[in-house]
Amino acid sequence: MKFESQVVHAGDRRRRSTASIPSTTPIHLGTTYLYESTAQLDRIFAGEEQGFSYARYANPTNEALEELTTAIEHGYGSLATASGMAALQIAFQAALLDRPHSILAAQSIYGTTVTLLNQVLAPFGIETAYADVYNLEALERAIASQKPGCVFLESVSNPLLRVARIDEIAKLTRAAGAALIVDSTFATPMLIRPLDLGANIVVHSATKYLAGHGDVIGGVVVSDEQHHQSVRMLSRIIGPVLGPFESYLTMRGIKTLALRFQRQCENAKILAQWLAAHPCVERVYSCSDPKHPDAGTIRELFAPGLFGAILSFEIKDAERASVMAFMDRLQMIVCGTSLGDVHTLLLYPVISSHREISPKMRERMGIRENLVRLAVGIENVDDIIADLDNALRPA
């Protein structure tokens, strides 16, 4: 099936526990599953027979969502988790189980991911170094020097929207015996599928584009065959599983992903062009920009005609107080800490996504005090433009 059909049908209408087959996967709230014989339960616990035993191990609603995300990411298997950060931690642990406990990460990534690497994983002996993943020669030298157990990057970086050659990086990591983990939250599988390009594990914050309506906190780990059993084993032990109601909402959200993301991408391209010509805007960061530093990579790796639905821009001569005043003047656009909703969301990285990063490190990342990030929604683009224009040019 094509992507637009997969998001609607994959995972649904599978006989899991009853004779009837509901047209839409129901919400299974039970924590414990019973069978007519203890011998059958024993076989299920042993993995010799398919079935459910305890909800920390598997749940029919979660399983349906996992079938869906596996299909649209072209993976071997998936795990639905309680948040995107839980998904990322499981991914790191699965990749490093039988590899050196070291990570080579992209220099410009989500601020909380940096905190996870430096403050949560480091005390357990997992060392992290940072590299320029957009310079393949420099990255190859860093891999040879650091000898990491895994390499981590974002398919589209947060918030400056850099795009790395995942296919070429996968060759480098494979040659070094390392795993490649990609956070593809910004891209969605509609824009790019990292596993097809050689990545081993893909992570999503399902809170964002997958669920898509601002009413779910969740995450997804999609892995290749080599890492899937490690992901599931860690989940059974640690238990960061997504609740069945949240799985249901995420699955329902994914059914409209193709429609939503198409409209969001179209709106974002128009907005990027408009902002680039605005007298109050110093610079626009957008994957649709023909002068983007990774324009060649975008043309080769992205789905034709799509450039993503996020852009960032710097407000001319703005300091923190004036940026916050601009945000307060917005009437329709929502100022919040997320992205991927049906409504347009504007975020100020220095007080939210990258708040815990030191000013010096933010400066090295290229995140200045006048930078804001816009996650474009499905509204009429003229209304988004009018709201931005009114806020940028106060009376």
PDB file of C-alpha atoms in Angstrom, residues 8 17 77 159 204 223 298 308 318 320 324 335 338-339 356 360 395:
ATOM      1  CA  VAL A   8      -5.459   4.590   7.426  1.00  0.00           C
ATOM      2  CA  SER A  17      -8.558 -11.648  21.486  1.00  0.00           C
ATOM      3  CA  GLY A  77       9.279  -3.825  14.929  1.00  0.00           C
ATOM      4  CA  PRO A 159      15.673  24.311  15.718  1.00  0.00           C
ATOM      5  CA  HIS A 204       9.582   9.747  17.335  1.00  0.00           C
ATOM      6  CA  SER A 223      14.040  -0.625  14.977  1.00  0.00           C
ATOM      7  CA  ILE A 298      17.207  17.715   0.904  1.00  0.00           C
ATOM      8  CA  GLY A 308       8.696  19.873   6.277  1.00  0.00           C
ATOM      9  CA  ALA A 318      15.335  41.878  18.925  1.00  0.00           C
ATOM     10  CA  ARG A 320      14.649  38.695  24.875  1.00  0.00           C
ATOM     11  CA  MET A 324       8.516  37.961  24.336  1.00  0.00           C
ATOM     12  CA  CYS A 335       2.830  30.162  21.970  1.00  0.00           C
ATOM     13  CA  SER A 338       5.336  21.605  21.340  1.00  0.00           C
ATOM     14  CA  LEU A 339       4.909  21.178  17.578  1.00  0.00           C
ATOM     15  CA  GLU A 356      18.799  24.145  30.080  1.00  0.00           C
ATOM     16  CA  LYS A 360      27.787  29.675  25.369  1.00  0.00           C
ATOM     17  CA  ALA A 395       1.111  50.003  16.112  1.00  0.00           C
TER      18      ALA A 395
END
